[in-house]
PDB file of C-alpha atoms in Angstrom:
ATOM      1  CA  UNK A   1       0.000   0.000   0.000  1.00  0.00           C
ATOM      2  CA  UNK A   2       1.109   3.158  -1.069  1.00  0.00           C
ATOM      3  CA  UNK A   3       1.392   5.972   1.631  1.00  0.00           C
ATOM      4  CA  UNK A   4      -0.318   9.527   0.915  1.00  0.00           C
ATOM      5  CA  UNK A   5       2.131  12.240   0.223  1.00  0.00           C
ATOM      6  CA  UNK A   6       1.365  15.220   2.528  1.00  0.00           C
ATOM      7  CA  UNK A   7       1.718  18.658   0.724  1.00  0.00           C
ATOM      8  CA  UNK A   8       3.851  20.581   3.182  1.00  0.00           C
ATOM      9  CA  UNK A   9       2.052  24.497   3.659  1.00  0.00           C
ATOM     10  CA  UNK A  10       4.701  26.957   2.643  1.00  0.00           C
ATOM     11  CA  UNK A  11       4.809  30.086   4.999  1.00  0.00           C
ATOM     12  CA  UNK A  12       4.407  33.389   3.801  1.00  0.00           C
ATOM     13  CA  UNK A  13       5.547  36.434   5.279  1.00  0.00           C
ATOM     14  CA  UNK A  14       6.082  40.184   4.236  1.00  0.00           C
ATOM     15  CA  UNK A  15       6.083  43.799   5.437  1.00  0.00           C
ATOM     16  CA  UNK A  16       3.305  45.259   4.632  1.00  0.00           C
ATOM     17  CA  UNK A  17       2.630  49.350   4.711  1.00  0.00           C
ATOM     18  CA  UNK A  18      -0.011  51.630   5.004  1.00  0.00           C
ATOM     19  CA  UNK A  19       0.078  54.874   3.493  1.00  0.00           C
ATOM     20  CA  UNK A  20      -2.070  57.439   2.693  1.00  0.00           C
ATOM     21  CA  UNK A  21      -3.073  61.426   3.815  1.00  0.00           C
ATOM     22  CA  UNK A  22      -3.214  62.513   7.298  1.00  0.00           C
ATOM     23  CA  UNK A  23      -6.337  61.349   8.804  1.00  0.00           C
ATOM     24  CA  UNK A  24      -7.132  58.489   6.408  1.00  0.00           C
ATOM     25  CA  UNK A  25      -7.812  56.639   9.456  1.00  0.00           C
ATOM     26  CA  UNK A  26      -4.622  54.575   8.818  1.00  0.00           C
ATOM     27  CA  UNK A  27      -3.192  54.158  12.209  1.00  0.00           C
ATOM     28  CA  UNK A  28      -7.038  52.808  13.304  1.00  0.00           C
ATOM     29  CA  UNK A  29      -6.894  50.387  10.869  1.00  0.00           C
ATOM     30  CA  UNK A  30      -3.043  49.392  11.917  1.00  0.00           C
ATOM     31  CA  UNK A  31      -4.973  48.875  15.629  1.00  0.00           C
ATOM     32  CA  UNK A  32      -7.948  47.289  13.890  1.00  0.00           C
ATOM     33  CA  UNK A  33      -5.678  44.527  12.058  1.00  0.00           C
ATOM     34  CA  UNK A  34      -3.347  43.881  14.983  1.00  0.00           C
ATOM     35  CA  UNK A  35      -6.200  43.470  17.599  1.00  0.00           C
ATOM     36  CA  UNK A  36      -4.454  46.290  19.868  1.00  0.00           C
ATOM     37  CA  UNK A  37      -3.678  49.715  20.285  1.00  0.00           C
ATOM     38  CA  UNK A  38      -0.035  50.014  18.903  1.00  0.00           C
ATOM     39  CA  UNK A  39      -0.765  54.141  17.348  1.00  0.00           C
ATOM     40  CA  UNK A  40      -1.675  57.264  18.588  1.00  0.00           C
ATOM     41  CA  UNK A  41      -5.373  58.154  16.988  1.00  0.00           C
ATOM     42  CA  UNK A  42      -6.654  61.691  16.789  1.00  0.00           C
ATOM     43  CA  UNK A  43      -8.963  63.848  14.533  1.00  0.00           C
ATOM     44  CA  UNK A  44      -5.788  65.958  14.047  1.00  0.00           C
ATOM     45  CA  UNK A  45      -3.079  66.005  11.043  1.00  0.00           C
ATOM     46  CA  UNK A  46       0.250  64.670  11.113  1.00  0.00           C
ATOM     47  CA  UNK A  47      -0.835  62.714  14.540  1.00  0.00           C
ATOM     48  CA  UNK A  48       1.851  59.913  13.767  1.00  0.00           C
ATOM     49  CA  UNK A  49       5.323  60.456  13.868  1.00  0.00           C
ATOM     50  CA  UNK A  50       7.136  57.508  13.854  1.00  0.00           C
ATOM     51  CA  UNK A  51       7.387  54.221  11.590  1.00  0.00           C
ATOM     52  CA  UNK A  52       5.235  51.498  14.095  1.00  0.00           C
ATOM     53  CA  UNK A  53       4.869  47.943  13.045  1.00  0.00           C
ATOM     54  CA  UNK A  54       2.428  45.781  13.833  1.00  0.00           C
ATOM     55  CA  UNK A  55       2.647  42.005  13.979  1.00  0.00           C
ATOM     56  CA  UNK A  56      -0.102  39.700  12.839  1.00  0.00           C
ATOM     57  CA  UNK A  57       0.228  35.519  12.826  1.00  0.00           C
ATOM     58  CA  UNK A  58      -1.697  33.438  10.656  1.00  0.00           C
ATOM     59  CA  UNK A  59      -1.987  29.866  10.839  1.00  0.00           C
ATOM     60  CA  UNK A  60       0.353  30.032   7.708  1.00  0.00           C
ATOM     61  CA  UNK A  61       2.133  33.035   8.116  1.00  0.00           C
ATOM     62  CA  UNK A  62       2.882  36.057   9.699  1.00  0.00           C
ATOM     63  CA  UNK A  63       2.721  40.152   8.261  1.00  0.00           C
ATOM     64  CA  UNK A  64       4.462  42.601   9.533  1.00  0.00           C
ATOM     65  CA  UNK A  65       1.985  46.220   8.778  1.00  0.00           C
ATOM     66  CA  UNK A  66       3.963  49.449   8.633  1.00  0.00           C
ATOM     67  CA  UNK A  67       1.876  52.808   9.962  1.00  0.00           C
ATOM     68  CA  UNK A  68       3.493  55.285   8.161  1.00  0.00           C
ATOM     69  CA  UNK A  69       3.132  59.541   9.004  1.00  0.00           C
ATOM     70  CA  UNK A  70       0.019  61.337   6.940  1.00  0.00           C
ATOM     71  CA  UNK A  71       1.301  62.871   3.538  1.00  0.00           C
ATOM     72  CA  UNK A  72       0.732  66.208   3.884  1.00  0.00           C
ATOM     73  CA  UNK A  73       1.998  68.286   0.824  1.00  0.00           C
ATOM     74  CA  UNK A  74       3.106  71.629   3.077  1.00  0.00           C
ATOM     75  CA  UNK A  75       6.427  72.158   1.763  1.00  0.00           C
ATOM     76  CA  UNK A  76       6.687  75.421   4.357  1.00  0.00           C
ATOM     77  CA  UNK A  77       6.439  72.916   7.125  1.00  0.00           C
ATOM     78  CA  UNK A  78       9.383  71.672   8.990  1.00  0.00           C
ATOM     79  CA  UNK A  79       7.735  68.124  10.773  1.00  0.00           C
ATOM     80  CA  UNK A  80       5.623  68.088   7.341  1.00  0.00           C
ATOM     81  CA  UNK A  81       8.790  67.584   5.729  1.00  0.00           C
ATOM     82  CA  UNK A  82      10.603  65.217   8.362  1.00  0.00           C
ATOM     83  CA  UNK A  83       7.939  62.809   8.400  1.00  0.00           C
ATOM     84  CA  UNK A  84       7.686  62.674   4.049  1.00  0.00           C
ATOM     85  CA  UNK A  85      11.263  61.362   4.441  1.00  0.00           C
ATOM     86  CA  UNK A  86       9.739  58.831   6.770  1.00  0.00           C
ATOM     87  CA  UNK A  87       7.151  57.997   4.442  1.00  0.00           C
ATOM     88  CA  UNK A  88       9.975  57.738   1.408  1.00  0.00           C
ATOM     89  CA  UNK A  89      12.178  55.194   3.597  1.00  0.00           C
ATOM     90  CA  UNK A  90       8.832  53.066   4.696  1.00  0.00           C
ATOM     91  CA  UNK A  91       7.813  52.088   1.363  1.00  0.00           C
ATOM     92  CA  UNK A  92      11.377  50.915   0.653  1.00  0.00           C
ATOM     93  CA  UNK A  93      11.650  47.131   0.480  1.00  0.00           C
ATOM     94  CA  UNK A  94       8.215  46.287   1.127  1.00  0.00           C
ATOM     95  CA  UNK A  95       5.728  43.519  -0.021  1.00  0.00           C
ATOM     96  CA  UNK A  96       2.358  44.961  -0.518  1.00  0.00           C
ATOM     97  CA  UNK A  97       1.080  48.593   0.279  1.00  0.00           C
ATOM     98  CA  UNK A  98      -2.216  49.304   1.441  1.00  0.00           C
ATOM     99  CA  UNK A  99      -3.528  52.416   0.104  1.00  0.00           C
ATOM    100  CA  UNK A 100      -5.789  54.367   2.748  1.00  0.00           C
ATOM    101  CA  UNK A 101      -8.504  56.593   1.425  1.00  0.00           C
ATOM    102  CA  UNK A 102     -11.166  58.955   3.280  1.00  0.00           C
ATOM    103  CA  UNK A 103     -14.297  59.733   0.657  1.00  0.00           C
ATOM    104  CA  UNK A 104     -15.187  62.386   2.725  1.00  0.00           C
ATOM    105  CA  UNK A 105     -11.984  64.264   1.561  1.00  0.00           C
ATOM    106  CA  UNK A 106     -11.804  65.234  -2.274  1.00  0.00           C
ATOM    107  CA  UNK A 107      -8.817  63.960  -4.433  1.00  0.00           C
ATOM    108  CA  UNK A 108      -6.183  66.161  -4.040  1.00  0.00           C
ATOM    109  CA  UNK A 109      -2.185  66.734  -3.741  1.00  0.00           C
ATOM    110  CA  UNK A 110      -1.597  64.624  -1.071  1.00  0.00           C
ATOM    111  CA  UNK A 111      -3.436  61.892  -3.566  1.00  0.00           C
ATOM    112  CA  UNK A 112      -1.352  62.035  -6.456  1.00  0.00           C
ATOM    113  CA  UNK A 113       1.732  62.423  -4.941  1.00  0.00           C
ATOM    114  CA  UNK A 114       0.777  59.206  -3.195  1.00  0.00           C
ATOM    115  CA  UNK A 115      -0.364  57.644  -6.760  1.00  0.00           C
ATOM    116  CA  UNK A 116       2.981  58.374  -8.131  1.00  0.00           C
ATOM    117  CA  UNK A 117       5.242  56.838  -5.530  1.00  0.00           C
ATOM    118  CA  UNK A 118       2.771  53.380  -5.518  1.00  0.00           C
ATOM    119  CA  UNK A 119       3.040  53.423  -9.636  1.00  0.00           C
ATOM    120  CA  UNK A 120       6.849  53.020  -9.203  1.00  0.00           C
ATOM    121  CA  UNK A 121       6.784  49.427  -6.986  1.00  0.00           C
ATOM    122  CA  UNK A 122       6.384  46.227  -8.679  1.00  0.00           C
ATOM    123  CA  UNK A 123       4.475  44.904  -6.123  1.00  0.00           C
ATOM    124  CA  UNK A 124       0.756  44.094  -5.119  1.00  0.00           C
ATOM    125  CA  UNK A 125      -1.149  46.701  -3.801  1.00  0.00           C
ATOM    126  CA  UNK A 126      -4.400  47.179  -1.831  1.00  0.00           C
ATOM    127  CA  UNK A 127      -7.124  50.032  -1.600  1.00  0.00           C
ATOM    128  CA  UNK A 128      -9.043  50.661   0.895  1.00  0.00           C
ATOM    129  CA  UNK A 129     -11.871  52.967   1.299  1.00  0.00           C
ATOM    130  CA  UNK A 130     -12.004  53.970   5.477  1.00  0.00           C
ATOM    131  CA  UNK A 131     -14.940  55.062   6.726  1.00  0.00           C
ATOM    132  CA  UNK A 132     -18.075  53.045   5.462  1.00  0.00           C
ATOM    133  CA  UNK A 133     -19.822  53.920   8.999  1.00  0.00           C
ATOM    134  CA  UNK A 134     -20.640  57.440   7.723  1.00  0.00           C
ATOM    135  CA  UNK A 135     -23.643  58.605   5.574  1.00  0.00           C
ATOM    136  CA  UNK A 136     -23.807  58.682   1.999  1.00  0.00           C
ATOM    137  CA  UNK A 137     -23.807  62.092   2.166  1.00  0.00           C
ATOM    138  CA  UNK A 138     -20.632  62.522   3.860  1.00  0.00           C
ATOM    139  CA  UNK A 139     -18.815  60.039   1.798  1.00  0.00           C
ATOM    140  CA  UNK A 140     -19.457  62.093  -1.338  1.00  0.00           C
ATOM    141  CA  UNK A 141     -16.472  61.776  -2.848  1.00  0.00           C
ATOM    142  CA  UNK A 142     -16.333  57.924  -2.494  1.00  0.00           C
ATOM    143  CA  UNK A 143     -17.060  57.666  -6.625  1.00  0.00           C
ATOM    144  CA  UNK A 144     -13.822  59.268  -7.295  1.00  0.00           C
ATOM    145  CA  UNK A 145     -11.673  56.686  -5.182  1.00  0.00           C
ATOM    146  CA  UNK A 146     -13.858  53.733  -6.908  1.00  0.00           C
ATOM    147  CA  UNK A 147     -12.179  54.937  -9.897  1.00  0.00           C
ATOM    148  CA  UNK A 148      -8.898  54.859  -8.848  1.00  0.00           C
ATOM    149  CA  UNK A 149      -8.960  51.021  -7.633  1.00  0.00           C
ATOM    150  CA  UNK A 150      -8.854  49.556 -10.936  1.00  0.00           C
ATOM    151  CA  UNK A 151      -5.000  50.247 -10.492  1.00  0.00           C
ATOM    152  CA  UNK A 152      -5.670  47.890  -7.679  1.00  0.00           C
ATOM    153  CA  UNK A 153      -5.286  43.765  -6.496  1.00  0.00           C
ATOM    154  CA  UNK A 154      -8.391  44.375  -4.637  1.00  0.00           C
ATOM    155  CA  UNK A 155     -10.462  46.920  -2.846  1.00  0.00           C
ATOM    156  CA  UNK A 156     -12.245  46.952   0.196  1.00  0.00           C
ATOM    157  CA  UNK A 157     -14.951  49.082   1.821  1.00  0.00           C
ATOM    158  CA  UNK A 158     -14.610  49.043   5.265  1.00  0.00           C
ATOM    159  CA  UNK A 159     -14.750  50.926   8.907  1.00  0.00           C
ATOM    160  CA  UNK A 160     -11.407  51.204  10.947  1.00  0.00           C
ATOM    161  CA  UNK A 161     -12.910  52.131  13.760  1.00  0.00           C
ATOM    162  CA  UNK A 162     -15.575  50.084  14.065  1.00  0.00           C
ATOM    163  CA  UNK A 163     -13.686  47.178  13.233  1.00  0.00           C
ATOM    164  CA  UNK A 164     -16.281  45.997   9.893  1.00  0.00           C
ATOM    165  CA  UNK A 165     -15.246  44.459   7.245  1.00  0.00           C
ATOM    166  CA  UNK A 166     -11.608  44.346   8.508  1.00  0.00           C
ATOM    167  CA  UNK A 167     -11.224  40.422   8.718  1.00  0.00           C
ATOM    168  CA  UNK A 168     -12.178  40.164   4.602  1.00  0.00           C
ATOM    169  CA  UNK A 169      -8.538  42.673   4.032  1.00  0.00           C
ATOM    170  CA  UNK A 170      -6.849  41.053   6.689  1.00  0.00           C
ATOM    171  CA  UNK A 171      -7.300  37.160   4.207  1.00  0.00           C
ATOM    172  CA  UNK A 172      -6.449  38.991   1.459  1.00  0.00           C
ATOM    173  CA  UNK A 173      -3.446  40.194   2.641  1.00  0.00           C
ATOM    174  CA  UNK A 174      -2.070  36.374   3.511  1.00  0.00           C
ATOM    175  CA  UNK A 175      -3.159  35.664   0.195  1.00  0.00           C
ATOM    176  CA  UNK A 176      -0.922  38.232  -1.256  1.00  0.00           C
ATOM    177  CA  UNK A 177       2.304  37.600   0.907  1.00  0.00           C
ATOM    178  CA  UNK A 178       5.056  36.154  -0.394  1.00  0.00           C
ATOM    179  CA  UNK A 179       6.863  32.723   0.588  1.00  0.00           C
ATOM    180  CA  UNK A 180       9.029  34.149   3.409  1.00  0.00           C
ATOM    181  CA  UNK A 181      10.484  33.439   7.083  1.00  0.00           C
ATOM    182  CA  UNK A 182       9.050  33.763  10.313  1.00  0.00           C
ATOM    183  CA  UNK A 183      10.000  37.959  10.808  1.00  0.00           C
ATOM    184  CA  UNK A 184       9.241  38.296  14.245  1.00  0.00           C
ATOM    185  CA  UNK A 185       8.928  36.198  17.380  1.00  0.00           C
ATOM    186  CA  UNK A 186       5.696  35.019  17.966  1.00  0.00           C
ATOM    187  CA  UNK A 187       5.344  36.746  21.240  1.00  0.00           C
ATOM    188  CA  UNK A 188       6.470  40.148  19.579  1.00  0.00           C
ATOM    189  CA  UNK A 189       3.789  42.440  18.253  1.00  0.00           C
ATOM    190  CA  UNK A 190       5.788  45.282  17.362  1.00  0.00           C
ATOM    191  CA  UNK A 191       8.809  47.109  17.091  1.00  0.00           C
ATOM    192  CA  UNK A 192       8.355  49.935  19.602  1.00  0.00           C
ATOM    193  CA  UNK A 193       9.030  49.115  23.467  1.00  0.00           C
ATOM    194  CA  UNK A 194       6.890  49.899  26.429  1.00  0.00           C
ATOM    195  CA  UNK A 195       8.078  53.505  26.862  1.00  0.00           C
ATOM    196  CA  UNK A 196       7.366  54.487  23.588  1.00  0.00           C
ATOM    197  CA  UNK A 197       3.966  52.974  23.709  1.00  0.00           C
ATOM    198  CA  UNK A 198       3.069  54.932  27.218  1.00  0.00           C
ATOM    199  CA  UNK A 199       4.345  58.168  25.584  1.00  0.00           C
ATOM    200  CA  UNK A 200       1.951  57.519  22.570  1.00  0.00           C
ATOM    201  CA  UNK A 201      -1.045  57.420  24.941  1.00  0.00           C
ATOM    202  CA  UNK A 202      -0.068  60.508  26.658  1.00  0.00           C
ATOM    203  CA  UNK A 203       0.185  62.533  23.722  1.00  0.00           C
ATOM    204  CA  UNK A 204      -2.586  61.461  21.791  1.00  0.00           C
ATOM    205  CA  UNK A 205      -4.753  62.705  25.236  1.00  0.00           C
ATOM    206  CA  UNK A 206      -2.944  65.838  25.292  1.00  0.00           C
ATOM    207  CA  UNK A 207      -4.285  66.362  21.074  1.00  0.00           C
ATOM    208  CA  UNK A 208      -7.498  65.310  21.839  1.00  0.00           C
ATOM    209  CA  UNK A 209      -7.567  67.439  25.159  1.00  0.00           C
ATOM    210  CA  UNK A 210      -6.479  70.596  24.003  1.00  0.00           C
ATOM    211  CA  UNK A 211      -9.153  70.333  20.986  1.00  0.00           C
ATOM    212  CA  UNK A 212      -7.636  73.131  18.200  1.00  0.00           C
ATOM    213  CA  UNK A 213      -5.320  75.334  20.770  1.00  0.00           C
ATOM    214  CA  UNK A 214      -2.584  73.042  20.487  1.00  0.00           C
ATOM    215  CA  UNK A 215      -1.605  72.430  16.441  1.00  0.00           C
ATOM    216  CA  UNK A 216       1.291  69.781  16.937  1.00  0.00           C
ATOM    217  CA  UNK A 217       3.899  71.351  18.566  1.00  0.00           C
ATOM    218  CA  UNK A 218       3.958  68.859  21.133  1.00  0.00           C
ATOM    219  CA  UNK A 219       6.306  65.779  22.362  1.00  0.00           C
ATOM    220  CA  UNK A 220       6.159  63.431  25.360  1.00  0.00           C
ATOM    221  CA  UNK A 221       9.508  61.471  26.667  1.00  0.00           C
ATOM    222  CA  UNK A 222       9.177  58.769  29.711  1.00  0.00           C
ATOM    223  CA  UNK A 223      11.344  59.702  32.170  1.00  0.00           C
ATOM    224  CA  UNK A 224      11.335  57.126  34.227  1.00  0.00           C
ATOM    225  CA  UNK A 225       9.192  53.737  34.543  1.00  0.00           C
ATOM    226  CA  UNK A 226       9.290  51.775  38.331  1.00  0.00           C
ATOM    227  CA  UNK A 227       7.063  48.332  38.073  1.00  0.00           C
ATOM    228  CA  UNK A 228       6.258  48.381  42.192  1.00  0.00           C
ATOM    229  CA  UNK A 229       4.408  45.214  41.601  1.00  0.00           C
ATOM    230  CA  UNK A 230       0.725  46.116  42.064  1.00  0.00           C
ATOM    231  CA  UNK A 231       1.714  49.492  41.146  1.00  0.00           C
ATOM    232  CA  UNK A 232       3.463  51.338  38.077  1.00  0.00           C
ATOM    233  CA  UNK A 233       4.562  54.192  38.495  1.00  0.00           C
ATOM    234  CA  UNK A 234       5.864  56.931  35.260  1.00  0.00           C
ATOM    235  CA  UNK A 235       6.850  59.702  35.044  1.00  0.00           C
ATOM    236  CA  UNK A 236       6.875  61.767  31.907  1.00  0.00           C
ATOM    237  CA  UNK A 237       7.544  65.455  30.442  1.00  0.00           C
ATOM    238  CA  UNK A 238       5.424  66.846  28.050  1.00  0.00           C
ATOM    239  CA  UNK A 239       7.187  69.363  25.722  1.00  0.00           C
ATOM    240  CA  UNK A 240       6.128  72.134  23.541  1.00  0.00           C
ATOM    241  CA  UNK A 241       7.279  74.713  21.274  1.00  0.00           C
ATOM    242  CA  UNK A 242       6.584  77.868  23.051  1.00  0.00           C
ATOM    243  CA  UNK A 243       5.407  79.428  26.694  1.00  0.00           C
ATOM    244  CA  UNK A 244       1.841  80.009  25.911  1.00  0.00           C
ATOM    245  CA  UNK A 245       1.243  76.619  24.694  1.00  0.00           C
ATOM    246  CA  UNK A 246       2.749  75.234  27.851  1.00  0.00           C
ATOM    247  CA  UNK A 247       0.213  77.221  29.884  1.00  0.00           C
ATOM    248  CA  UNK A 248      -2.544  75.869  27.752  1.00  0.00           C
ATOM    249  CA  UNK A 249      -1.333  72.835  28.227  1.00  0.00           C
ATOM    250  CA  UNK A 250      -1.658  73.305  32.308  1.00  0.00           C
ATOM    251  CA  UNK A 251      -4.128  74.920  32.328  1.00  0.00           C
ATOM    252  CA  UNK A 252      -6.460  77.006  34.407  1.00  0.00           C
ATOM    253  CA  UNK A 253      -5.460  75.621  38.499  1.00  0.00           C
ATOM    254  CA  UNK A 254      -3.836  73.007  35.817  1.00  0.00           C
ATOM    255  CA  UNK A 255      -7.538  71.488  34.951  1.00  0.00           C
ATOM    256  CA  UNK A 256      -6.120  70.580  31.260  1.00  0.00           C
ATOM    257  CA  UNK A 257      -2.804  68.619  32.540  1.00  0.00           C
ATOM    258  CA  UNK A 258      -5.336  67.080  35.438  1.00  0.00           C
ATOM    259  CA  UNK A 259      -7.520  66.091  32.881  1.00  0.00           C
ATOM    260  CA  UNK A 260      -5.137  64.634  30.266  1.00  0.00           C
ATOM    261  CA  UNK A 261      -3.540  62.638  33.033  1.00  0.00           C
ATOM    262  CA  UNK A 262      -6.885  61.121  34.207  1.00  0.00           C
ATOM    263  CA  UNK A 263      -7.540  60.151  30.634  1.00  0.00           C
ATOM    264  CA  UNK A 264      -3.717  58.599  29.928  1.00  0.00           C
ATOM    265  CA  UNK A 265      -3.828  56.698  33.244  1.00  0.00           C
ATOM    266  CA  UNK A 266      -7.349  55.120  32.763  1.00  0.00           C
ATOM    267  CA  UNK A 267      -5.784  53.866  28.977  1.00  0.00           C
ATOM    268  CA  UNK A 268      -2.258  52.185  30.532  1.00  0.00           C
ATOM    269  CA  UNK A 269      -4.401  50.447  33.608  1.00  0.00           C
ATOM    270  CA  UNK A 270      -6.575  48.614  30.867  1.00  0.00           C
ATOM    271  CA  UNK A 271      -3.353  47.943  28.897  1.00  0.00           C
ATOM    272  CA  UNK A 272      -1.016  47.125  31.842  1.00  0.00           C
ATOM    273  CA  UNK A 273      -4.049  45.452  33.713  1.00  0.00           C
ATOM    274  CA  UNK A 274      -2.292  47.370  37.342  1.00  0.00           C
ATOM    275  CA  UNK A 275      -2.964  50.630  38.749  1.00  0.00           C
ATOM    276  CA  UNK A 276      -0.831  53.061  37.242  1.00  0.00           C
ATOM    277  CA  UNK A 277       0.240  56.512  39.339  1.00  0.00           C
ATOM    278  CA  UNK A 278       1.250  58.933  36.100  1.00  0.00           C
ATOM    279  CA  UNK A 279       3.459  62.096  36.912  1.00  0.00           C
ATOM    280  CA  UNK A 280       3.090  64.573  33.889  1.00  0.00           C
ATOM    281  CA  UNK A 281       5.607  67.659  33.680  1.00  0.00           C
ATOM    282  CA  UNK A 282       5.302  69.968  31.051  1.00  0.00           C
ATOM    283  CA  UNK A 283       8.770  71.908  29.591  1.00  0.00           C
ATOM    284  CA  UNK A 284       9.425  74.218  26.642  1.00  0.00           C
ATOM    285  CA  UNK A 285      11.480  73.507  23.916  1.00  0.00           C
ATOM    286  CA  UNK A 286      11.816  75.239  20.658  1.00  0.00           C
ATOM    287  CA  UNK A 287      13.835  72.524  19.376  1.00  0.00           C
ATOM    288  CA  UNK A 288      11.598  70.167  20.337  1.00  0.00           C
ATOM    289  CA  UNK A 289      11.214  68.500  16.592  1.00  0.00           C
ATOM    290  CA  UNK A 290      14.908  67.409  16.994  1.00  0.00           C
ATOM    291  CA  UNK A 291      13.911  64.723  19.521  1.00  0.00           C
ATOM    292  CA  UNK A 292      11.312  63.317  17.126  1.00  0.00           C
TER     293      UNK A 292
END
């Protein structure tokens, strides 16, 4: 009797990034396809600074997505700038790209800038049309991105933060990986360490605190991180370009700094699962793009 060959599953494994304009919704969907918060999300521009990956495992293999920094075509704009260069180096080297849209936003710049640097890889590439929660009405412009998909593997209609519709990308994605090599441990879900992460949280409440005052003159380092058992204790300094944002930062009796704390330390307790005691300090620093 003849035994059955078994066909041995090849792994496949890749880096794939997402890119598209500031407030595509691309960090949300970098948090929707991991299954945790990895990226700062706001409502404002230029929000993410730094290249983040994000580890998903498949039964069969393993993708690595890269959150890249919004385009934003401001050429008069210093971080603008900074973070294209970031944008340039994450789409070096890379598997697939997923292309981020928001239909509530015409085609613009920002678009065919994007456009032209995806024509140039030979590689597959993904659209994906963010916000399908929202009315027809505010999607308006939705049309004009169908359009563009037929330069596309596939396109998909879905909600980031709402987390619909995410799992149909998420297959596709494995389907277009290459045949590749375990990339990261399997208890590794991203690149950035613990500090970085805490930081993250702290600034995204200080955006979303300060509403419009605040544009994005503002940086957070961890200072120092003491694991006291039941406790954790940080502390970190919050830094901004100039005097008067510092005191908007604070505060009236420092209500704003109270309340951004309050809002950071409810975030790490869920993530750390301990009580957290979180020390904020805010300093000015007009060179404060030089730590980014």
């Amino acid at each position: 009797m003849k035994e059955k060959k078994v066909e041995k599953i090849q792994f496949k494994s890749g880096f794939v990034t997402l890119i598209g304009r500031s407030n595509s919704g691309k960090s949300t969907l970098l948090n929707a396809l991991v299954g945790t918060k990895l990226a700062a999300v706001t409502h404002k521009p230029q929000t993410t600074r730094h290249i983040i990956h994000g580890v998903l495992n498949y039964p069969g293999g393993q993708a690595v997505f890269v959150d890249t920094p919004g385009v934003l075509r401001d050429h008069h704009n210093i971080l603008a700038g900074k973070l294209g260069e970031l944008v340039n180096d994450a789409i070096k080297d890379i598997d697939l790209a997923i292309y981020v849209v928001d239909p509530c936003k015409a085609v613009g710049a920002e678009e065919r800038f994007i456009q032209s640097l995806l024509r140039k890889l030979d590689i597959p590439k993904i659209l994906v049309i963010n916000k399908s929660d929202l009315s027809a009405k505010e999607k308006s412009y939705i049309d004009d991105y169908k359009i563009l998909g037929e330069e596309y593997q596939a396109v998909f209609e879905l909600s980031a933060l709402l987390n619909r519709h995410v799992e149909p990308l998420r297959e596709k994605v494995l389907e277009l990986l290459p045949i590749g090599e375990q990339l990261y441990p399997l208890d590794q879900i991203t690149n950035v360490n613990r500090e970085f992460l805490i930081a993250e949280v702290v600034r995204e409440k200080v955006l979303l605190a300060l509403r419009q005052e605040v544009p994005y003159t503002t940086h957070v380092e961890v200072q120092s991180f003491e694991d006291k058992g039941e406790i954790v204790v940080v502390k970190a300094t919050i830094f901004t370009y100039d005097k008067r944002y510092k005191k908007m930062i604070i505060g009236a009796n420092g209500r704003a700094i109270k309340e951004i704390g309050i809002a950071a330390r409810k975030e790490l307790e869920i993530a750390m699962n301990r009580k957290v005691f979180l020390e904020l300090e805010v300093e000015t620093d007009r060179r404060w793009e030089d730590r980014i």
